[in-house]
Amino acid sequence: MIENARVAVVGVGNNTSALVQGIAFYRQTGSLVGIRRPEIAGLGVGDIDVVAAFALSPGKVGKPLHEAIFAPPNNFPHLGAELPPAGIEVRRGLLDGTEIERVARSLNGAEVVLYSAPSGRPEVARAYAEAALTAKAAFINTTADPVAREPSILDRFQAAGLPLIGDDLASQFGVSVLHRTLLRLLEERGLTLVSSYQVNLGGTEDFRNLVENPGTKHRSKLNAIGSDKVQIAPLGYLPHLGSQKVAHLNVEAQGWGGTEVSLDVRLKVHDPSGAAGVNIDLIRLAAGALRAGRGGYVAEAAPLLKSPPGTAV
């Protein structure tokens, strides 16, 4: 029987809440609803053990993880799964590039470090990557801050035989995936794109942070869509939406003889669910690569990312 993957999570926000609750849900129910790949590298969606967790919020640090994931301002709904105490206390995370050794010692034998803190703090993201290197763990950067796109960092993971996955996850079914698919469909059917735009509204703390620190996320969204004719409107933070995201996208194109084609789409999803549905695959890809002795970038992860190595910073 294959050993469960051991994961350390950085950031105890809505995305981690959705992931931790979901792992328990699938273990207890055996359901395959919402699962893209039931097994990767011999690991099922329930074959993940969280062995360490890091956060900065005073309302989460020092609490058991199974309680901290429900602490405000988290607002992802309860999935109904029983969350028995796992003995994981949320530890104080990094404010900057110092105390890397402390974090490395606290990873508790993790095979994979999942960096799921807010975007907009690249020096912190790289510090956790350093901690993973020190602890000989694989590293996943789910934020828009460049880590895997930094050649010097990628080279060091390659040399150490440690997998590095990033940057910025593409939600399981989010507006960027939908937008890119629609633009590809237009091209395949011979239509000419004239213009397109995307508007995103959400109520999580991640959205609030991205409204204040939009730079890297804007670039990452453009990387994901892959067209210079698309405009990304500034993100909108609306607390009453809770963990839901509402996205609007428009496509203007020309068909035969220059005739007009116009498309408007509205998408509403629970944003943390979309992240968890991808993170569960990224974790298993990273653990599988580590166990196989494959260091550096894990190419199989590219379809699950907005800004893999080689895309713009």
PDB file of N, CA and C in Angstrom, residues 126 129-130 133 146-160 164:
ATOM      1  N   ARG A 126       9.600  33.490  -2.130  1.00  0.00           N
ATOM      2  CA  ARG A 126      10.939  32.938  -2.376  1.00  0.00           C
ATOM      3  C   ARG A 126      11.576  32.439  -1.090  1.00  0.00           C
ATOM      4  N   ALA A 129      10.307  29.062  -0.575  1.00  0.00           N
ATOM      5  CA  ALA A 129      10.988  28.156  -1.504  1.00  0.00           C
ATOM      6  C   ALA A 129      12.360  27.774  -0.955  1.00  0.00           C
ATOM      7  N   GLU A 130      13.052  28.737  -0.341  1.00  0.00           N
ATOM      8  CA  GLU A 130      14.349  28.450   0.282  1.00  0.00           C
ATOM      9  C   GLU A 130      14.183  27.462   1.429  1.00  0.00           C
ATOM     10  N   LEU A 133      13.812  24.054  -0.025  1.00  0.00           N
ATOM     11  CA  LEU A 133      15.118  23.554  -0.462  1.00  0.00           C
ATOM     12  C   LEU A 133      15.920  23.027   0.726  1.00  0.00           C
ATOM     13  N   PRO A 146       6.451  35.528  -9.026  1.00  0.00           N
ATOM     14  CA  PRO A 146       7.358  34.653  -9.772  1.00  0.00           C
ATOM     15  C   PRO A 146       8.326  33.895  -8.881  1.00  0.00           C
ATOM     16  N   VAL A 147       8.261  32.583  -8.945  1.00  0.00           N
ATOM     17  CA  VAL A 147       9.213  31.706  -8.271  1.00  0.00           C
ATOM     18  C   VAL A 147       9.755  30.707  -9.293  1.00  0.00           C
ATOM     19  N   ALA A 148       8.879  29.882  -9.851  1.00  0.00           N
ATOM     20  CA  ALA A 148       9.313  28.920 -10.873  1.00  0.00           C
ATOM     21  C   ALA A 148       9.787  29.616 -12.141  1.00  0.00           C
ATOM     22  N   ARG A 149       9.339  30.859 -12.353  1.00  0.00           N
ATOM     23  CA  ARG A 149       9.791  31.622 -13.531  1.00  0.00           C
ATOM     24  C   ARG A 149      11.147  32.283 -13.319  1.00  0.00           C
ATOM     25  N   GLU A 150      11.701  32.165 -12.123  1.00  0.00           N
ATOM     26  CA  GLU A 150      13.035  32.692 -11.848  1.00  0.00           C
ATOM     27  C   GLU A 150      14.056  31.603 -12.151  1.00  0.00           C
ATOM     28  N   PRO A 151      14.830  31.745 -13.247  1.00  0.00           N
ATOM     29  CA  PRO A 151      15.741  30.671 -13.663  1.00  0.00           C
ATOM     30  C   PRO A 151      16.711  30.227 -12.570  1.00  0.00           C
ATOM     31  N   SER A 152      17.202  31.169 -11.755  1.00  0.00           N
ATOM     32  CA  SER A 152      18.181  30.795 -10.731  1.00  0.00           C
ATOM     33  C   SER A 152      17.551  29.878  -9.676  1.00  0.00           C
ATOM     34  N   ILE A 153      16.287  30.135  -9.316  1.00  0.00           N
ATOM     35  CA  ILE A 153      15.603  29.288  -8.338  1.00  0.00           C
ATOM     36  C   ILE A 153      15.307  27.924  -8.944  1.00  0.00           C
ATOM     37  N   LEU A 154      14.808  27.919 -10.177  1.00  0.00           N
ATOM     38  CA  LEU A 154      14.496  26.657 -10.854  1.00  0.00           C
ATOM     39  C   LEU A 154      15.745  25.793 -10.992  1.00  0.00           C
ATOM     40  N   ASP A 155      16.880  26.421 -11.319  1.00  0.00           N
ATOM     41  CA  ASP A 155      18.137  25.672 -11.469  1.00  0.00           C
ATOM     42  C   ASP A 155      18.551  25.015 -10.157  1.00  0.00           C
ATOM     43  N   ARG A 156      18.341  25.719  -9.048  1.00  0.00           N
ATOM     44  CA  ARG A 156      18.737  25.170  -7.752  1.00  0.00           C
ATOM     45  C   ARG A 156      17.861  23.979  -7.357  1.00  0.00           C
ATOM     46  N   PHE A 157      16.570  24.046  -7.663  1.00  0.00           N
ATOM     47  CA  PHE A 157      15.703  22.891  -7.390  1.00  0.00           C
ATOM     48  C   PHE A 157      16.102  21.714  -8.278  1.00  0.00           C
ATOM     49  N   GLN A 158      16.437  22.004  -9.528  1.00  0.00           N
ATOM     50  CA  GLN A 158      16.865  20.957 -10.444  1.00  0.00           C
ATOM     51  C   GLN A 158      18.128  20.277  -9.917  1.00  0.00           C
ATOM     52  N   ALA A 159      19.086  21.095  -9.499  1.00  0.00           N
ATOM     53  CA  ALA A 159      20.354  20.551  -9.009  1.00  0.00           C
ATOM     54  C   ALA A 159      20.167  19.731  -7.730  1.00  0.00           C
ATOM     55  N   ALA A 160      19.188  20.127  -6.916  1.00  0.00           N
ATOM     56  CA  ALA A 160      18.934  19.424  -5.658  1.00  0.00           C
ATOM     57  C   ALA A 160      18.059  18.192  -5.845  1.00  0.00           C
ATOM     58  N   LEU A 164       9.800  21.585  -8.539  1.00  0.00           N
ATOM     59  CA  LEU A 164       9.312  22.952  -8.357  1.00  0.00           C
ATOM     60  C   LEU A 164       8.155  23.168  -9.323  1.00  0.00           C
TER      61      LEU A 164
END
